[in-house]
Amino acid sequence: MSHWAGLLSAAAKVNLLLLLVSVVFSWPSQSDRVPEFALTKIEESDTKGDSGKEPVTEDDADPEDLEVFYPTRQWQTIRPGQAVPAGSHVRLNLQTGEREAKLPDSEHGKSEATDERRRKRLGKVDVDSNSFTSQELKKALAKMKESEKAERKAHEEEVRKKFRPIEQLKEEFEKLNVKMETDYEIMVKLISKFNSSTSTLEEKVAALYDLEYYVHQVDNAKDFLSMGGLRLVIEGLNSSEAALKEHTAFVLGAALSSNPKVQIEAIEGGALQKLLVILATEQPLPVKKKALFALSSMLRHFPYAQQQFLKLGGLQVLRSLFRQKGTEPLHVRVVTLLYDLMVEKMVLEDSQHGDHTQEKIQQYQQVRLVPAVLEQDWCVVVSNLLAVPEHDTREKVLKTVAVLMAFCRERFRGDPALGSTLGLLRSEYEELAAQEQREGDKDGYFRELLGSINTIIQELR
Ligand SMILES: *[C@@H]1O[C@H](CO)[C@@H](O)[C@H](O)[C@H]1NC(C)=O
Ligand SMILES: *[C@@H]1O[C@H](CO)[C@@H](O)[C@H](O)[C@H]1NC(C)=O
């Protein structure tokens, strides 16, 4: 097992997107999965003057975005009416009676919130389950506000009667002496709910749905492993119920993300084979989607799993998805995975002076990805995907084309459809980039895309 030591030391990079997938309230009930977004309404009289703790917004936040709370790594008070993005941790401050929110602990540094570039991308982002953009939150917020207004009028009297000062609420809360359950305790319950033969399918799915939230945290995922939960979800991949397959794959993917310890246990537990079976056989699309998610989490930054994946014919399995009807929504995800794996290997091989061990470099050398990519003719697949309308997807595909250029050049040259698609994209982005410049955008997202396209066109001459 010594060849895994390097992996274990590899810093657990947190997949930001995954983290953004869930929201939690630590109050009132930790095990309640939360609505897609949280709207917090605090009565004016409840918010104590705590002006030093105004929510910090991103430098480039638009005034139009101010109704959305932008979490930072510090607890910040949520102002009345603000919507909290998915992924935030929200708590009730018992001292002040205010709701507070922040980014999840494990999310280092990166501030994802609202940069201009991201907003453009998010125009059409590939949103997995319940991560929401500011725009979406705002729309929902506006809708809710309307209905709220009407409701508020009707209930104004009632509310006034029922209104109790926050001090009194606090006292009552303390009297109740509620015991907060730890994540550990909650996971034990959820696992036993899932494992119980007396639970209905719905109850099992609900338990998995909640578990998925908890196992995002690296330490929780390790506990999940020691409780036997990982083994159970790997077995669940075999279930004859599509819903259980789907949700066990979801939990597995979340637990695997950037968690070498779980990755090792999962591959030893046979998860890789089971995921490939799901992807290779006829299954409902949501099942395949989650299986692909789990597979990606399994393979990223885990060269041993990548080797096994290639040995088991995993790349062919993914390639075959491009020949099946109805799997189109998976294609970009597959290409993104391929891109990530290729870049991961290149980055490591290029960084001779980095802090990577010789051992790790050797492991990656045994991942013979490029020969397999050529043999299975992935070059064609990738160029076909450029015809999609989303900027974000095009960006991913363009990057992949650039990475494959060294190996696929001849194939690309012989593809007239690729040539004309690139031509069309170039004129589209020339226009968008010009507009961007007129608007004084320094960031230049479209200009950057245009640059990638021009480079590719140049290299195909
Ligand atoms: C699941 O249930 C079986 C049978 O009741 C039991 O033997 C096993 O220990 C349980 N597993 C977990 C992880 O709770
Ligand atoms: C899981 O599926 C494999 C075939 O894919 C089968 O051989 C095995 O018996 C199944 N296990 C369970 C527990 O159903």
Coordinates of C-alpha atoms and ligand atoms in Angstrom, one line a residue:
M1 CA 0.0 0.0 0.0
S2 CA 3.0 2.2 0.1
H3 CA 2.3 3.7 -3.3
W4 CA -0.8 5.3 -1.8
A5 CA 1.2 7.2 0.7
G6 CA 1.9 10.0 -1.7
L7 CA -1.7 10.3 -2.4
L8 CA -2.7 10.5 1.1
S9 CA -0.3 13.4 1.6
A10 CA -1.7 15.1 -1.4
A11 CA -3.6 18.0 -0.2
A12 CA -7.3 17.3 -0.3
K13 CA -8.3 19.9 -2.8
V14 CA -11.9 20.7 -2.3
N15 CA -14.1 20.6 -5.3
L16 CA -15.8 23.9 -5.1
L17 CA -18.7 22.9 -7.2
L18 CA -19.5 19.9 -5.1
L19 CA -19.4 22.0 -2.0
L20 CA -21.8 24.4 -3.5
V21 CA -24.3 21.6 -4.1
S22 CA -25.8 21.6 -0.7
V23 CA -27.1 24.0 2.0
V24 CA -27.6 23.4 5.6
F25 CA -29.1 25.0 8.5
S26 CA -27.7 24.0 11.8
W27 CA -31.0 25.1 13.3
P28 CA -33.7 24.2 13.9
S29 CA -33.1 20.6 12.8
Q30 CA -29.8 19.5 11.4
S31 CA -31.2 16.5 9.7
D32 CA -33.7 18.4 7.7
R33 CA -32.6 18.8 4.2
V34 CA -33.0 22.4 3.3
P35 CA -34.9 24.0 0.6
E36 CA -33.0 25.0 -2.5
F37 CA -32.4 28.4 -1.1
A38 CA -33.0 30.1 2.1
L39 CA -34.9 33.2 2.5
T40 CA -34.4 34.8 5.8
K41 CA -36.8 37.3 7.0
I42 CA -35.8 39.1 10.2
E43 CA -38.1 41.6 11.8
E44 CA -36.5 45.0 11.9
S45 CA -36.9 45.2 15.6
D46 CA -35.0 42.0 16.0
T47 CA -31.8 43.1 14.3
K48 CA -29.7 44.7 16.9
G49 CA -27.5 47.5 15.7
D50 CA -24.4 45.6 14.9
S51 CA -23.2 47.8 12.1
G52 CA -19.7 46.6 12.2
K53 CA -20.8 43.3 10.9
E54 CA -22.4 44.2 7.7
P55 CA -22.1 41.5 5.2
V56 CA -19.1 41.9 3.1
T57 CA -19.9 41.8 -0.6
E58 CA -17.5 41.0 -3.4
D59 CA -15.7 44.0 -4.8
D60 CA -17.3 43.6 -8.1
A61 CA -20.8 42.9 -6.9
D62 CA -23.4 44.7 -8.9
P63 CA -25.9 46.8 -7.0
E64 CA -28.5 44.6 -8.6
D65 CA -27.1 41.7 -6.8
L66 CA -27.3 43.1 -3.3
E67 CA -30.3 41.1 -2.4
V68 CA -28.2 38.0 -2.5
F69 CA -26.0 37.3 0.5
Y70 CA -22.4 36.6 -0.4
P71 CA -20.9 34.3 2.2
T72 CA -17.3 34.7 3.2
R73 CA -15.2 32.5 5.5
Q74 CA -16.4 34.5 8.5
W75 CA -19.8 34.3 10.0
Q76 CA -21.8 37.3 8.7
T77 CA -25.2 38.5 9.7
I78 CA -27.8 37.9 7.1
R79 CA -29.9 41.0 6.5
P80 CA -33.6 41.0 6.2
G81 CA -34.8 39.7 2.9
Q82 CA -31.4 38.4 1.7
A83 CA -31.3 35.1 -0.1
V84 CA -28.5 32.8 0.9
P85 CA -26.7 30.8 -1.9
A86 CA -26.6 27.1 -1.7
G87 CA -23.5 25.8 -0.1
S88 CA -23.5 28.3 2.7
H89 CA -23.6 27.3 6.3
V90 CA -26.3 29.0 8.2
R91 CA -26.8 29.3 11.9
L92 CA -28.9 31.1 14.4
N93 CA -26.7 33.2 16.7
L94 CA -28.3 32.6 20.1
Q95 CA -26.6 35.7 21.5
T96 CA -28.1 38.0 19.0
G97 CA -31.0 36.1 17.7
E98 CA -29.7 36.7 14.2
R99 CA -29.2 34.4 11.3
E100 CA -25.6 34.2 10.2
A101 CA -24.0 32.5 7.3
K102 CA -20.6 31.7 5.9
L103 CA -18.8 29.5 3.4
P104 CA -18.3 25.9 4.4
D105 CA -15.1 25.5 6.4
S106 CA -13.2 23.3 4.0
E107 CA -13.5 25.8 1.1
H108 CA -10.1 27.3 1.1
G109 CA -9.5 30.7 -0.4
K110 CA -11.3 30.6 -3.6
S111 CA -14.1 33.0 -3.7
E112 CA -16.6 31.7 -6.2
A113 CA -19.3 34.2 -5.7
T114 CA -19.8 36.7 -8.5
D115 CA -17.0 37.4 -10.7
E116 CA -18.0 38.8 -14.0
R117 CA -16.5 35.9 -15.9
R118 CA -18.4 33.4 -13.9
R119 CA -21.6 35.3 -14.4
K120 CA -21.2 35.0 -18.1
R121 CA -20.5 31.4 -17.9
L122 CA -23.3 30.8 -15.6
G123 CA -25.7 32.2 -18.2
K124 CA -25.7 28.5 -19.2
V125 CA -23.9 26.7 -16.5
D126 CA -24.2 23.0 -16.0
V127 CA -26.0 23.1 -12.7
D128 CA -25.9 19.9 -10.8
S129 CA -28.7 19.3 -8.4
N130 CA -29.2 22.3 -6.2
S131 CA -26.4 24.8 -6.7
F132 CA -27.9 28.1 -7.7
T133 CA -26.6 31.2 -9.3
S134 CA -27.2 34.6 -7.9
Q135 CA -29.5 35.3 -10.8
E136 CA -31.6 32.3 -10.0
L137 CA -31.8 33.2 -6.4
K138 CA -32.8 36.7 -7.2
K139 CA -35.6 35.6 -9.5
A140 CA -36.9 33.2 -6.9
L141 CA -36.6 35.9 -4.3
A142 CA -38.6 38.4 -6.4
K143 CA -41.3 35.9 -6.8
M144 CA -41.4 35.1 -3.2
K145 CA -41.5 38.8 -2.2
E146 CA -44.6 39.4 -4.3
S147 CA -46.5 36.6 -2.7
E148 CA -45.1 37.6 0.6
K149 CA -46.4 41.1 0.4
A150 CA -50.0 39.9 0.0
E151 CA -49.5 37.4 2.7
R152 CA -48.0 39.9 5.0
K153 CA -51.0 42.2 4.8
A154 CA -53.4 39.4 5.6
H155 CA -51.4 38.3 8.6
E156 CA -50.2 41.5 9.9
E157 CA -52.5 41.6 12.8
E158 CA -52.0 38.0 13.6
V159 CA -48.2 38.4 13.5
R160 CA -48.4 41.4 15.8
K161 CA -50.3 39.4 18.3
K162 CA -47.9 36.5 18.2
F163 CA -44.8 38.6 18.2
R164 CA -42.6 38.0 21.1
P165 CA -39.4 39.8 21.9
I166 CA -36.3 37.9 21.0
E167 CA -35.2 37.8 24.6
Q168 CA -38.2 35.8 25.5
L169 CA -37.6 33.4 22.6
K170 CA -34.1 32.9 23.8
E171 CA -35.2 32.1 27.3
E172 CA -37.7 29.6 26.0
F173 CA -35.1 28.1 23.8
E174 CA -32.7 27.7 26.7
K175 CA -35.4 26.1 28.8
L176 CA -35.9 23.5 26.2
N177 CA -32.3 22.7 26.5
V178 CA -32.2 21.2 23.1
K179 CA -29.4 18.9 22.5
M180 CA -27.8 19.5 19.1
E181 CA -27.0 16.3 17.4
T182 CA -23.5 15.9 16.1
D183 CA -22.9 15.0 12.4
Y184 CA -21.7 11.7 13.6
E185 CA -24.9 10.9 15.4
I186 CA -27.0 12.0 12.5
M187 CA -25.0 9.8 10.1
V188 CA -25.4 6.8 12.3
K189 CA -29.2 7.3 12.2
L190 CA -29.3 7.9 8.4
I191 CA -27.2 4.8 7.7
S192 CA -29.4 2.6 9.9
K193 CA -32.4 4.0 8.2
F194 CA -31.0 3.2 4.8
N195 CA -29.9 -0.3 5.9
S196 CA -33.1 -1.2 7.7
S197 CA -35.2 -3.8 6.0
T198 CA -38.3 -2.1 7.4
S199 CA -37.6 1.2 5.6
T200 CA -39.5 1.9 2.5
L201 CA -37.9 2.9 -0.7
E202 CA -38.8 6.5 -0.2
E203 CA -37.3 6.4 3.3
K204 CA -34.1 4.9 2.0
V205 CA -33.8 7.5 -0.8
A206 CA -34.5 10.2 1.7
A207 CA -31.7 8.9 4.0
L208 CA -29.3 8.8 1.1
Y209 CA -30.3 12.3 0.1
D210 CA -29.4 13.6 3.6
L211 CA -26.2 11.5 3.8
E212 CA -25.0 13.1 0.6
Y213 CA -24.9 16.4 2.4
Y214 CA -22.9 15.1 5.3
V215 CA -20.3 13.2 3.5
H216 CA -19.1 16.2 1.6
Q217 CA -17.0 17.1 4.6
V218 CA -13.8 15.2 4.5
D219 CA -13.9 14.1 8.2
N220 CA -17.5 13.1 7.9
A221 CA -16.7 11.0 4.9
K222 CA -14.0 9.2 7.0
D223 CA -16.5 8.5 9.7
F224 CA -18.9 7.3 7.1
L225 CA -16.3 4.8 6.1
S226 CA -15.6 3.6 9.6
M227 CA -19.3 3.2 10.2
G228 CA -19.6 0.8 7.3
G229 CA -21.6 3.3 5.3
L230 CA -19.3 3.2 2.3
R231 CA -19.6 -0.5 2.0
L232 CA -23.4 -0.2 2.1
V233 CA -23.6 2.4 -0.6
I234 CA -21.2 0.4 -2.8
E235 CA -23.6 -2.6 -2.4
G236 CA -26.4 -0.2 -3.2
L237 CA -25.0 0.4 -6.7
N238 CA -26.2 -3.1 -7.4
S239 CA -29.7 -2.5 -6.3
S240 CA -32.5 -3.4 -8.7
E241 CA -34.1 -0.1 -7.8
A242 CA -33.0 2.7 -10.1
A243 CA -33.6 5.3 -7.4
L244 CA -31.3 3.5 -5.0
K245 CA -28.6 3.1 -7.7
E246 CA -28.9 6.8 -8.4
H247 CA -28.7 8.0 -4.9
T248 CA -26.0 5.6 -3.7
A249 CA -23.9 6.7 -6.6
F250 CA -24.5 10.3 -5.5
V251 CA -23.5 9.6 -1.9
L252 CA -20.5 7.7 -3.1
G253 CA -19.4 10.5 -5.4
A254 CA -19.7 13.1 -2.7
A255 CA -17.7 10.9 -0.2
L256 CA -15.0 10.3 -2.8
S257 CA -14.4 13.9 -3.8
S258 CA -10.9 14.9 -2.8
N259 CA -10.8 12.2 -0.2
P260 CA -7.9 9.8 -0.8
K261 CA -8.8 7.6 2.1
V262 CA -12.2 7.0 0.8
Q263 CA -11.0 6.6 -2.8
I264 CA -8.7 3.8 -1.7
E265 CA -11.4 2.0 0.3
A266 CA -13.9 2.4 -2.5
I267 CA -11.7 0.9 -5.2
E268 CA -10.9 -2.0 -2.9
G269 CA -14.6 -2.4 -2.3
G270 CA -15.2 -2.9 -6.0
A271 CA -16.9 0.4 -6.6
L272 CA -15.1 1.0 -9.9
Q273 CA -16.4 -2.1 -11.5
K274 CA -19.9 -1.5 -10.3
L275 CA -19.9 2.1 -11.7
L276 CA -18.6 0.9 -15.0
V277 CA -21.4 -1.7 -15.2
I278 CA -24.0 1.0 -14.6
L279 CA -22.5 3.1 -17.4
A280 CA -22.2 0.2 -19.8
T281 CA -25.7 -1.1 -19.4
E282 CA -29.1 0.3 -20.1
Q283 CA -30.1 2.5 -17.2
P284 CA -32.2 5.6 -16.7
L285 CA -30.2 8.8 -17.5
P286 CA -30.3 10.1 -13.9
V287 CA -28.6 6.9 -12.8
K288 CA -25.9 7.2 -15.4
K289 CA -25.4 10.8 -14.5
K290 CA -24.7 10.1 -10.9
A291 CA -22.6 7.1 -11.8
L292 CA -20.5 9.3 -14.0
F293 CA -20.2 11.8 -11.2
A294 CA -19.0 9.1 -8.8
L295 CA -16.6 7.7 -11.4
S296 CA -15.1 11.2 -11.9
S297 CA -14.6 11.6 -8.2
M298 CA -13.0 8.2 -8.0
L299 CA -10.5 8.9 -10.8
R300 CA -9.4 12.5 -10.1
H301 CA -6.0 12.7 -8.5
F302 CA -5.9 8.9 -8.0
P303 CA -3.6 7.4 -10.6
Y304 CA -4.0 3.9 -9.3
A305 CA -7.8 4.1 -10.0
Q306 CA -7.0 5.6 -13.4
Q307 CA -4.8 2.6 -14.3
Q308 CA -7.5 0.2 -13.2
F309 CA -10.1 2.2 -15.1
L310 CA -8.1 1.8 -18.3
K311 CA -7.4 -1.9 -17.6
L312 CA -11.1 -2.6 -17.1
G313 CA -12.0 -0.9 -20.4
G314 CA -13.5 2.1 -18.7
L315 CA -12.5 4.5 -21.5
Q316 CA -14.3 2.3 -24.0
V317 CA -17.4 2.4 -21.8
L318 CA -17.3 6.2 -21.8
R319 CA -16.7 6.2 -25.6
S320 CA -19.7 4.0 -26.1
L321 CA -21.9 6.6 -24.5
F322 CA -21.4 8.7 -27.6
R323 CA -23.1 6.0 -29.7
Q324 CA -26.1 5.6 -27.4
K325 CA -29.2 7.7 -28.0
G326 CA -30.4 9.8 -25.1
T327 CA -27.0 10.1 -23.4
E328 CA -26.2 13.5 -24.8
P329 CA -26.4 15.3 -21.5
L330 CA -23.5 13.2 -20.4
H331 CA -21.2 14.0 -23.3
V332 CA -19.7 17.2 -22.0
R333 CA -19.2 15.7 -18.6
V334 CA -17.3 12.9 -20.1
V335 CA -15.1 15.2 -22.2
T336 CA -14.5 17.3 -19.1
L337 CA -13.4 14.3 -17.2
L338 CA -11.1 13.3 -20.0
Y339 CA -9.7 16.8 -20.1
D340 CA -9.1 16.8 -16.4
L341 CA -7.3 13.5 -16.5
M342 CA -5.0 14.5 -19.3
V343 CA -4.2 17.8 -17.7
E344 CA -3.6 16.3 -14.3
K345 CA -1.0 14.0 -15.8
M346 CA 0.6 16.7 -17.9
V347 CA 0.9 19.1 -15.0
L348 CA 2.5 16.4 -12.9
E349 CA 5.0 15.4 -15.6
D350 CA 5.9 19.0 -16.3
S351 CA 6.5 19.9 -12.7
Q352 CA 9.8 18.1 -12.3
H353 CA 10.9 20.5 -9.7
G354 CA 7.6 20.4 -7.8
D355 CA 7.1 18.6 -4.6
H356 CA 5.8 15.5 -6.2
T357 CA 7.5 12.2 -5.3
Q358 CA 9.2 10.1 -7.8
E359 CA 6.6 7.5 -6.8
K360 CA 3.7 9.6 -7.8
I361 CA 5.3 10.4 -11.2
Q362 CA 5.8 6.7 -11.8
Q363 CA 2.2 6.0 -11.0
Y364 CA 1.1 8.6 -13.5
Q365 CA 3.5 7.2 -16.1
Q366 CA 1.6 4.0 -15.9
V367 CA -1.7 5.7 -16.8
R368 CA -1.5 5.3 -20.6
L369 CA -4.3 7.6 -21.4
V370 CA -3.2 9.1 -24.7
P371 CA -2.7 5.8 -26.6
A372 CA -6.2 4.7 -25.5
V373 CA -7.7 8.1 -26.6
L374 CA -6.2 7.8 -30.0
E375 CA -7.1 4.2 -30.5
Q376 CA -10.7 4.9 -29.7
D377 CA -10.7 8.0 -31.8
W378 CA -11.8 10.5 -29.2
C379 CA -10.6 13.3 -31.6
V380 CA -13.9 13.1 -33.5
V381 CA -16.1 13.1 -30.4
V382 CA -14.5 16.2 -29.0
S383 CA -14.8 18.4 -32.1
N384 CA -18.5 17.4 -32.6
L385 CA -19.3 18.9 -29.2
L386 CA -18.3 22.4 -30.2
A387 CA -21.6 22.9 -31.8
V388 CA -23.4 23.4 -28.4
P389 CA -24.7 26.8 -27.7
E390 CA -23.4 27.3 -24.1
H391 CA -20.3 29.4 -23.6
D392 CA -19.3 27.4 -20.6
T393 CA -19.5 24.1 -22.5
R394 CA -17.6 25.5 -25.5
E395 CA -14.9 26.7 -23.2
K396 CA -14.4 23.2 -21.8
V397 CA -14.5 21.7 -25.2
L398 CA -12.1 24.3 -26.6
K399 CA -9.7 23.5 -23.8
T400 CA -9.9 19.8 -24.6
V401 CA -9.3 20.4 -28.3
A402 CA -6.2 22.4 -27.4
V403 CA -4.9 19.7 -25.2
L404 CA -5.6 17.0 -27.8
M405 CA -4.1 19.1 -30.6
A406 CA -0.7 17.4 -30.3
F407 CA -2.3 14.0 -30.9
C408 CA -5.3 14.8 -33.0
R409 CA -4.1 17.4 -35.4
E410 CA -4.4 15.3 -38.5
R411 CA -7.8 14.1 -37.5
F412 CA -8.9 17.6 -36.8
R413 CA -7.6 18.8 -40.1
G414 CA -9.5 16.2 -42.0
D415 CA -12.8 17.2 -40.3
P416 CA -14.5 19.8 -42.4
A417 CA -17.3 20.2 -39.9
L418 CA -14.8 21.3 -37.3
G419 CA -13.3 23.9 -39.6
S420 CA -16.7 25.5 -40.3
T421 CA -17.8 25.3 -36.6
L422 CA -14.6 27.1 -35.6
G423 CA -15.2 29.7 -38.3
L424 CA -18.7 30.4 -37.0
L425 CA -17.5 30.5 -33.4
R426 CA -14.8 33.0 -34.3
S427 CA -17.3 35.5 -35.8
E428 CA -19.6 35.1 -32.9
Y429 CA -16.9 35.7 -30.3
E430 CA -15.3 38.6 -32.3
E431 CA -18.6 40.3 -31.9
L432 CA -19.1 39.5 -28.3
A433 CA -15.5 40.4 -27.5
A434 CA -16.0 43.8 -29.2
Q435 CA -19.1 44.4 -27.2
E436 CA -17.3 43.4 -24.1
Q437 CA -14.6 45.9 -24.8
R438 CA -17.1 48.7 -25.5
E439 CA -18.6 48.0 -22.1
G440 CA -15.2 48.4 -20.5
D441 CA -14.9 44.9 -19.3
K442 CA -11.3 44.3 -18.3
D443 CA -11.9 40.7 -17.6
G444 CA -12.4 39.8 -21.2
Y445 CA -14.0 36.4 -21.0
F446 CA -15.2 36.4 -24.6
R447 CA -11.9 37.8 -25.7
E448 CA -10.2 34.9 -24.1
L449 CA -12.5 32.4 -25.8
L450 CA -11.8 34.2 -29.1
G451 CA -8.1 33.8 -28.4
S452 CA -8.4 30.0 -27.9
I453 CA -10.4 29.7 -31.1
N454 CA -7.8 31.7 -33.1
T455 CA -5.0 29.6 -31.6
I456 CA -6.7 26.4 -32.7
I457 CA -7.5 27.7 -36.1
Q458 CA -3.8 28.8 -36.5
E459 CA -2.6 25.3 -35.4
L460 CA -4.8 23.6 -38.0
R461 CA -3.5 25.6 -40.9
Ligands
LIG1 C1 -26.9 -3.5 8.0 O1 -27.8 -4.5 8.3 C2 -27.3 -5.8 8.5 C3 -28.4 -6.8 8.7 O2 -29.3 -6.3 9.6 C4 -26.2 -5.8 9.6 O3 -25.7 -7.1 9.8 C5 -25.2 -4.8 9.3 O4 -24.2 -4.7 10.3 C6 -25.8 -3.4 9.0 N1 -24.7 -2.6 8.5 C7 -24.5 -1.3 9.0 C8 -23.3 -0.6 8.4 O5 -25.2 -0.8 9.8
LIG2 C1 -24.1 -7.3 -7.8 O1 -24.0 -7.5 -9.2 C2 -23.2 -8.5 -9.7 C3 -23.2 -8.4 -11.2 O2 -23.1 -7.1 -11.6 C4 -23.6 -9.8 -9.2 O3 -22.7 -10.8 -9.6 C5 -23.7 -9.8 -7.7 O4 -24.3 -11.0 -7.2 C6 -24.6 -8.6 -7.2 N1 -24.5 -8.5 -5.8 C7 -25.6 -8.3 -5.0 C8 -25.4 -8.2 -3.6 O5 -26.7 -8.3 -5.5

